[in-house]
mmCIF file of C-alpha atoms in Angstrom:
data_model
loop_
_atom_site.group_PDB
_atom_site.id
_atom_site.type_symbol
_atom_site.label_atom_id
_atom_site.label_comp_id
_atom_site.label_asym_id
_atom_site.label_seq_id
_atom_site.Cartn_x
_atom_site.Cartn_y
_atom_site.Cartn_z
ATOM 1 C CA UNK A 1 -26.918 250.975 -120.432
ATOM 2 C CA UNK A 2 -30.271 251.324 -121.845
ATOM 3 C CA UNK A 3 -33.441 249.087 -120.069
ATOM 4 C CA UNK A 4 -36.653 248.357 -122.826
ATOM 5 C CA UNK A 5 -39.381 246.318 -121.139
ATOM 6 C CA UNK A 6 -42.044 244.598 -122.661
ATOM 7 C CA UNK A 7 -45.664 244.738 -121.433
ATOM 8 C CA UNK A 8 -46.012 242.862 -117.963
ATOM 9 C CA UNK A 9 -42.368 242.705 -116.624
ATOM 10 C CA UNK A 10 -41.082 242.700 -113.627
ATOM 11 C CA UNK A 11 -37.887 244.418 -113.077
ATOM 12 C CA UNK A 12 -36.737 244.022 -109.470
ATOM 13 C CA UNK A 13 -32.885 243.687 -107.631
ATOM 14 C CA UNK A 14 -32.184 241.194 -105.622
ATOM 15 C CA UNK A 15 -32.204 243.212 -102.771
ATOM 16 C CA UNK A 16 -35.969 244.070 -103.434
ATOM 17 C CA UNK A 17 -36.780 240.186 -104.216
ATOM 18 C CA UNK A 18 -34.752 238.439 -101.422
ATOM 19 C CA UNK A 19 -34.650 241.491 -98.982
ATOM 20 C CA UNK A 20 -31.107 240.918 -99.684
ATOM 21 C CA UNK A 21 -28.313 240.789 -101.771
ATOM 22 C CA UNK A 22 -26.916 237.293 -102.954
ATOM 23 C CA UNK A 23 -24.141 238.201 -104.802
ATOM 24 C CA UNK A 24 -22.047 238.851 -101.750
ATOM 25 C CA UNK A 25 -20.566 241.973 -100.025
ATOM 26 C CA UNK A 26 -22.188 245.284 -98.809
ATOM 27 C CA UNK A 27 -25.585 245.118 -98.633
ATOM 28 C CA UNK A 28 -26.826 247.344 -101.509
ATOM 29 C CA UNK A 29 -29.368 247.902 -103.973
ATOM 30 C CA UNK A 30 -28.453 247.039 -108.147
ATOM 31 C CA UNK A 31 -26.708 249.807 -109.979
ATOM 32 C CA UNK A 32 -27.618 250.890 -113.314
ATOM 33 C CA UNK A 33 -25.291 253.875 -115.074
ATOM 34 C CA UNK A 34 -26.364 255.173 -118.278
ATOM 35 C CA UNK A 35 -24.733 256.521 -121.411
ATOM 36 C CA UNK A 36 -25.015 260.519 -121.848
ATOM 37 C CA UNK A 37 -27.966 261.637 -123.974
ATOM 38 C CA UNK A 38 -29.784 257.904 -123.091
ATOM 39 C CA UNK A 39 -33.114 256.702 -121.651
ATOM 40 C CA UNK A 40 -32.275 254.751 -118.871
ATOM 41 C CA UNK A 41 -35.524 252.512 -118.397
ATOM 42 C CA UNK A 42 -38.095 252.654 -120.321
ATOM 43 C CA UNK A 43 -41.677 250.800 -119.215
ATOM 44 C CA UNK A 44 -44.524 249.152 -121.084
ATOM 45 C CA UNK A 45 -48.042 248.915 -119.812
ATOM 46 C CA UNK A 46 -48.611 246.922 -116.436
ATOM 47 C CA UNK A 47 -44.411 246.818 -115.930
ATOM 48 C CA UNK A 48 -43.472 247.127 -112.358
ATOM 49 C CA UNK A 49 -39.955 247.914 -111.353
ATOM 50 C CA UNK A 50 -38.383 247.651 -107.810
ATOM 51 C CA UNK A 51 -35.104 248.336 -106.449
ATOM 52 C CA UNK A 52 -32.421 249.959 -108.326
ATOM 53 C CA UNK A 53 -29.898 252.901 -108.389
ATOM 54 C CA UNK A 54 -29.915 254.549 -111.383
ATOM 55 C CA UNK A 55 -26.288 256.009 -111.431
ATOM 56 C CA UNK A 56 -25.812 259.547 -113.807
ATOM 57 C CA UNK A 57 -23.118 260.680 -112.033
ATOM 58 C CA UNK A 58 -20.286 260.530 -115.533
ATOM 59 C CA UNK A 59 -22.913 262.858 -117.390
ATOM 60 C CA UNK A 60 -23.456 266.340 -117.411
ATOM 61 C CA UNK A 61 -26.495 267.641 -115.687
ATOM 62 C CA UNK A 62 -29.044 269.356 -118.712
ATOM 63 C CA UNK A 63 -28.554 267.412 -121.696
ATOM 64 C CA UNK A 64 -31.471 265.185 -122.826
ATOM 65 C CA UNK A 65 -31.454 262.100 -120.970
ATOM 66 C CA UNK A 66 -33.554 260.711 -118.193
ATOM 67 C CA UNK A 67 -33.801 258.035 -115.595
ATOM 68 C CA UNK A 68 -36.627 256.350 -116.443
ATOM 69 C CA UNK A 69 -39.231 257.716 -119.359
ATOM 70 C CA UNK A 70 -43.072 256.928 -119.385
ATOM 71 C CA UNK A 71 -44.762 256.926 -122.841
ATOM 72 C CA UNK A 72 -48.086 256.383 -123.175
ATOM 73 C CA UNK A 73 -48.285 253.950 -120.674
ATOM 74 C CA UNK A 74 -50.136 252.407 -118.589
ATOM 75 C CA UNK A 75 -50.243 250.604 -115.011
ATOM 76 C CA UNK A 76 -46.685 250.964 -114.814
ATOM 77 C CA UNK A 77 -45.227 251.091 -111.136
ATOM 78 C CA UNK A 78 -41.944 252.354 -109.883
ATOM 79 C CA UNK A 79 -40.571 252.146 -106.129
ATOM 80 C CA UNK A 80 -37.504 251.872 -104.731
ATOM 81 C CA UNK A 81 -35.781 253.896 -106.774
ATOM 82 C CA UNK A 82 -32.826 255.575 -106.304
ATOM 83 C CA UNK A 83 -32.313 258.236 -109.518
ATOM 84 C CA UNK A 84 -29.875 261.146 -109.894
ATOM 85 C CA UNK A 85 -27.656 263.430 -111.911
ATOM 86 C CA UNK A 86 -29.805 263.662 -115.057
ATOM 87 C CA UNK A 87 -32.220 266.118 -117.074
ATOM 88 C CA UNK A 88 -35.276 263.918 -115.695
ATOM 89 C CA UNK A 89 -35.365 261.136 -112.757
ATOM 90 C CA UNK A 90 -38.831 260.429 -114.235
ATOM 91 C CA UNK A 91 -41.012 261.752 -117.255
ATOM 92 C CA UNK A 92 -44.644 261.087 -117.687
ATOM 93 C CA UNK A 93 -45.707 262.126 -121.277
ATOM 94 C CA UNK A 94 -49.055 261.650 -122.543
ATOM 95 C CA UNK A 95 -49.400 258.731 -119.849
ATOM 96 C CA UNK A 96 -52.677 258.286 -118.258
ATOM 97 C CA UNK A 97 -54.773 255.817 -115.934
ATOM 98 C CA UNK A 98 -52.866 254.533 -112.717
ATOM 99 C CA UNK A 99 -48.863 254.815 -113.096
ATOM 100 C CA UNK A 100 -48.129 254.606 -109.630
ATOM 101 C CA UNK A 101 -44.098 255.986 -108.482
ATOM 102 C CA UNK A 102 -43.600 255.617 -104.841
ATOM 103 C CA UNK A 103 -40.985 255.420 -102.001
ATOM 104 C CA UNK A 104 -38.031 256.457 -104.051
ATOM 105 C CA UNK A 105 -36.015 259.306 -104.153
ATOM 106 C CA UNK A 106 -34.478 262.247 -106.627
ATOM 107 C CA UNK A 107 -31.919 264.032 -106.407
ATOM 108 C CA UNK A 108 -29.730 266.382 -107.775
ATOM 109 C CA UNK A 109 -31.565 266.275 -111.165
ATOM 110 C CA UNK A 110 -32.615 269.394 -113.193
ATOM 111 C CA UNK A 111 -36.191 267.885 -112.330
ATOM 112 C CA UNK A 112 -37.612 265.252 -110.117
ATOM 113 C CA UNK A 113 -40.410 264.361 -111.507
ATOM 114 C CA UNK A 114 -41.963 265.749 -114.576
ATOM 115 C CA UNK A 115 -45.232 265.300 -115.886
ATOM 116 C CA UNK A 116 -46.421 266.489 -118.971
ATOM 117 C CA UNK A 117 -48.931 266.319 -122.070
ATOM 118 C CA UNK A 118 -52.219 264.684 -120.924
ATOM 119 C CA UNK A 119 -50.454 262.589 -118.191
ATOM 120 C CA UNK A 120 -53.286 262.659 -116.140
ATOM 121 C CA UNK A 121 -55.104 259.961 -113.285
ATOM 122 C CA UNK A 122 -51.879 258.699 -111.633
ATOM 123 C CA UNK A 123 -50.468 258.493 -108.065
ATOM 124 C CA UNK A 124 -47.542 259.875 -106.774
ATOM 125 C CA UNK A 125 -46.512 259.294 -103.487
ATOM 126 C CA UNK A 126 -44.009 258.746 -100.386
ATOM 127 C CA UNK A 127 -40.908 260.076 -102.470
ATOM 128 C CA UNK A 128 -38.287 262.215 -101.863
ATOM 129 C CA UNK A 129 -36.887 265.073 -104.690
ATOM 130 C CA UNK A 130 -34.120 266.841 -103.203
ATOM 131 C CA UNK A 131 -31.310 269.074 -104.385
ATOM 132 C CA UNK A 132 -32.311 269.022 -107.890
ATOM 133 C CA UNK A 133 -31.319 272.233 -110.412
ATOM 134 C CA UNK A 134 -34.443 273.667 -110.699
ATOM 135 C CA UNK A 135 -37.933 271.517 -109.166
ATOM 136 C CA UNK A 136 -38.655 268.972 -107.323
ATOM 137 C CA UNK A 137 -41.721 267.781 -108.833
ATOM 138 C CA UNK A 138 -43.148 269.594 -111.738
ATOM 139 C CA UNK A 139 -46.860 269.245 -113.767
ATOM 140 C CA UNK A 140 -47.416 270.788 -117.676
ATOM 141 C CA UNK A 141 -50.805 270.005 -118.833
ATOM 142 C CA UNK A 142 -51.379 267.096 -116.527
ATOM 143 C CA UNK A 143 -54.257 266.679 -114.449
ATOM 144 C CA UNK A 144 -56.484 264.219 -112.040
ATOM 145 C CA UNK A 145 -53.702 263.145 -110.777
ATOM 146 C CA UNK A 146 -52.615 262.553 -107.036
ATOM 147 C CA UNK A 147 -49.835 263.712 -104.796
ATOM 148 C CA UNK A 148 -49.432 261.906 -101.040
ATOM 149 C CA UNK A 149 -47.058 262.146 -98.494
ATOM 150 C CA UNK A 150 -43.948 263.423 -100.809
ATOM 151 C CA UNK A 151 -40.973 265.263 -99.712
ATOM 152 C CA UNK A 152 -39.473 268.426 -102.093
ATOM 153 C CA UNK A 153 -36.196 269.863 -100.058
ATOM 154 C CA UNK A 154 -33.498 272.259 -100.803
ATOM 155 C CA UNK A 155 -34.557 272.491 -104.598
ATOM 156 C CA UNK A 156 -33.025 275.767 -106.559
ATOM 157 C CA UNK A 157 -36.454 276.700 -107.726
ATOM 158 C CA UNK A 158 -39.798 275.252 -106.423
ATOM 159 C CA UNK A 159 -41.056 272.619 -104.656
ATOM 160 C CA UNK A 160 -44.286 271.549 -106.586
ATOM 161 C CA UNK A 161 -44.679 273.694 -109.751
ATOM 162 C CA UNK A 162 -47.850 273.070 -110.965
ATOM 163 C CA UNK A 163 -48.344 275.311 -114.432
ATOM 164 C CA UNK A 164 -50.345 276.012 -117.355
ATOM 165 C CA UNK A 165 -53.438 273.497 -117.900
ATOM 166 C CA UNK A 166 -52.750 271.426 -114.962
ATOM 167 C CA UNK A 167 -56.128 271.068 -113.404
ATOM 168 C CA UNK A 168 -58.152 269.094 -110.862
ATOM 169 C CA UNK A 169 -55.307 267.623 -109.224
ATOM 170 C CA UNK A 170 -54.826 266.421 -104.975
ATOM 171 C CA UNK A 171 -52.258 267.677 -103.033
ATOM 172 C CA UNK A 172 -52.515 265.916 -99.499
ATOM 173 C CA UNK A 173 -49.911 265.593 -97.090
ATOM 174 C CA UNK A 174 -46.925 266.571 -98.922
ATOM 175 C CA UNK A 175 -43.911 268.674 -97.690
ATOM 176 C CA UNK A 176 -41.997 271.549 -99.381
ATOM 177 C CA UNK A 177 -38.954 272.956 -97.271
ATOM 178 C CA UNK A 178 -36.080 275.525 -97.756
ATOM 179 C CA UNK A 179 -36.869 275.728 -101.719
ATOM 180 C CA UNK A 180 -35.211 279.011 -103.142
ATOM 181 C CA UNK A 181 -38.260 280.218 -104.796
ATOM 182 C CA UNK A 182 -42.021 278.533 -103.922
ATOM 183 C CA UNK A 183 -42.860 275.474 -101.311
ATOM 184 C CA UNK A 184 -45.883 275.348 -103.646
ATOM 185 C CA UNK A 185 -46.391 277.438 -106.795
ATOM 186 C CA UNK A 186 -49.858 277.166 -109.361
ATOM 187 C CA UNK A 187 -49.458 279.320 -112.562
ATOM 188 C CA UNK A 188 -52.734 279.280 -114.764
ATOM 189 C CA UNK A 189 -54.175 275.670 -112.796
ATOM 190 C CA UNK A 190 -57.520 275.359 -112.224
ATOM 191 C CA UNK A 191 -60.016 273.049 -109.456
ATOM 192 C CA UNK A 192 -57.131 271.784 -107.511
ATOM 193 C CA UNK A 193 -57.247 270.576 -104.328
ATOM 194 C CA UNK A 194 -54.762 271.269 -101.624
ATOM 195 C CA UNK A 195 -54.828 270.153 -98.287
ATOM 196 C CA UNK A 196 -52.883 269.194 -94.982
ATOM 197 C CA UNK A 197 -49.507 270.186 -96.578
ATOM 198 C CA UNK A 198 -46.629 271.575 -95.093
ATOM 199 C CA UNK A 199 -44.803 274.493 -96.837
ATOM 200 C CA UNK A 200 -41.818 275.716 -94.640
ATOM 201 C CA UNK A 201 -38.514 278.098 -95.076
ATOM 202 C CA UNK A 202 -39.257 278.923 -98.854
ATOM 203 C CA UNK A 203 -38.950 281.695 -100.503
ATOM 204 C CA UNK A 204 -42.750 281.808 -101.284
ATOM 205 C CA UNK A 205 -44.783 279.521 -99.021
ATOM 206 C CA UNK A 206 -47.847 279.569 -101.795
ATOM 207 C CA UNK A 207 -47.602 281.579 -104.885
ATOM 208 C CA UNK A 208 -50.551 281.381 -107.586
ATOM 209 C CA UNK A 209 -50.748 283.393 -110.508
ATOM 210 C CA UNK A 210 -53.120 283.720 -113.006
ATOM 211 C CA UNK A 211 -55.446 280.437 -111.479
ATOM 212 C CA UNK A 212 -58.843 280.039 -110.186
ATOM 213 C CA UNK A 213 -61.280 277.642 -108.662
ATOM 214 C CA UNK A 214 -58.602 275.885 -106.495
ATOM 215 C CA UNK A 215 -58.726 274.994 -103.027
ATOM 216 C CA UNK A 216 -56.744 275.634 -100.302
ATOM 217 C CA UNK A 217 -57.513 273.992 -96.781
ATOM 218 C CA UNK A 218 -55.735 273.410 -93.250
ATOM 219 C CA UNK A 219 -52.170 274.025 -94.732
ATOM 220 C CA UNK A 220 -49.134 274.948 -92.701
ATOM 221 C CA UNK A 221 -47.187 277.925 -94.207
ATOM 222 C CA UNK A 222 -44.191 278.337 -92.164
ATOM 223 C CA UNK A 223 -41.069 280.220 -91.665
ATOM 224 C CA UNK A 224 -41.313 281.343 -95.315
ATOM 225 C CA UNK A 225 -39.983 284.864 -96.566
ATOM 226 C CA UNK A 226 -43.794 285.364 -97.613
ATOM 227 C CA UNK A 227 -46.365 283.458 -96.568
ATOM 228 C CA UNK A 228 -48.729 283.450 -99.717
ATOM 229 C CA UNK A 229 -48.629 285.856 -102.806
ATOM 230 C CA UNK A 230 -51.344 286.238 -105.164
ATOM 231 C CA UNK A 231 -51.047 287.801 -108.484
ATOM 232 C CA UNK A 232 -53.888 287.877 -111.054
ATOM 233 C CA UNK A 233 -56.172 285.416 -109.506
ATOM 234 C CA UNK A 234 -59.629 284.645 -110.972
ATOM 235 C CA UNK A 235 -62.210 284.694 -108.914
ATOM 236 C CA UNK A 236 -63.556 282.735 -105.960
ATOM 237 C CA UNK A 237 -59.836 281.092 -104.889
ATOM 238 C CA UNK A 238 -60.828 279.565 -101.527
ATOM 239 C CA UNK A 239 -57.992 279.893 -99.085
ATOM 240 C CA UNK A 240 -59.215 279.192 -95.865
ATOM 241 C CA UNK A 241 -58.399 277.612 -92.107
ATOM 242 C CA UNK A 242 -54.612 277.472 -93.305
ATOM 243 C CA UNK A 243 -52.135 277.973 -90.335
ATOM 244 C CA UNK A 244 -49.899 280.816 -91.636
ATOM 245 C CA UNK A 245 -47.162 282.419 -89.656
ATOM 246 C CA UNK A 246 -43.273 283.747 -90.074
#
């Protein structure tokens, strides 16, 4: 099953409209399930959808698919999503100017959350990535964006990944916990602000490499194999009034 929306729609389950179902039977939320190598969803400008599962389980992990695919868009919201079992749960590429994606969850994906290629000014915040292949929510050249109040647990890589190019971001209030490698990892990011997060039972509570100007502020680092590792960093890195302990 493949979703197209036009500019404006609303795509919401019943569940979502009525607060519940009206078909009958178990109280649930609508199903989608894809076809292998398919888009799922895929948004125009000022779209907003609500509500659904979005069901990968028949296809194989890797292969290019995702749950739902932002292109150049614009105003698009997302919550109340349920997304798993695919190469994405959501990609952002080249989309800019307040895409919002909120209370929903991810989970075992490759990624959560990707963002990519000038996907910059947009809000993410109140979700849940969990169990996914490799990260829970991941940034590639994307920047001024924001990240509230999310949740990245038991991932087989990082938490947050935030790599080359991805600058000027906020990090507030977010929670990385029992990722294999880093709660929070910054590879060649600049001017990004991170504060009141929780990083706990990683591998790496806060690994940067090769990144400078950021800021680091009142962060818990927890119960992590090493609290903060820093390889290569440019100067003036302000980590400071963190609460770090083993």
């Amino acid at each position: 099953t493949q979703v197209t929306l036009d500019t404006g729609v609303l795509l919401i389950s019943a569940k979502a409209y009525f607060g519940s179902d009206t078909g009958g039977g178990a109280d649930t939320w609508a199903k989608i399930s894809w076809a292998p190598n398919a888009t799922t969803i895929t948004p125009a400008g000022t779209s907003v959808i609500n509500g659904f599962i979005l069901d990968g389980i028949d296809s194989t992990i890797g292969i290019s698919k995702v749950g739902i695919n932002l292109d150049a868009d614009q105003f698009v919201t997302v919550r109340n999503v349920l997304i798993y079992q695919q190469r994405y749960a959501i990609r952002f590429n080249n989309v800019a100017n307040n895409n919002i994606i909120e209370s929903s969850v991810f989970h075992t994906n490759r990624v959560g959350v990707y963002m990519l290629l000038n996907s910059d000014f947009n809000t993410i915040r109140g979700n849940m990535s969990r169990n996914n292949e490799l990260i829970g929510y991941q940034m590639s050249n994307a920047s001024n964006n924001t990240l509230v109040g999310n949740r990245a647990d038991n991932n087989y890589q990082d938490g947050f990944s935030i790599d080359p190019n991805s600058d000027s971001n906020v990090f507030r209030g977010n929670f990385a916990t029992n990722n294999t490698k880093a709660g929070f990892k910054f590879d060649q990011a600049k001017y990004n602000q991170v504060r009141g997060n929780r990083s706990v039972g990683n591998d790496f509570g806060l690994q940067l490499t090769l990144s400078s100007g950021n800021k680091f502020t009142q962060n818990d680092l927890l119960g992590n194999d090493t609290g903060i590792q820093i390889e290569n960093a440019a100067d003036s890195e302000p980590v400071f009034q963190n609460n770090i302990s083993g």
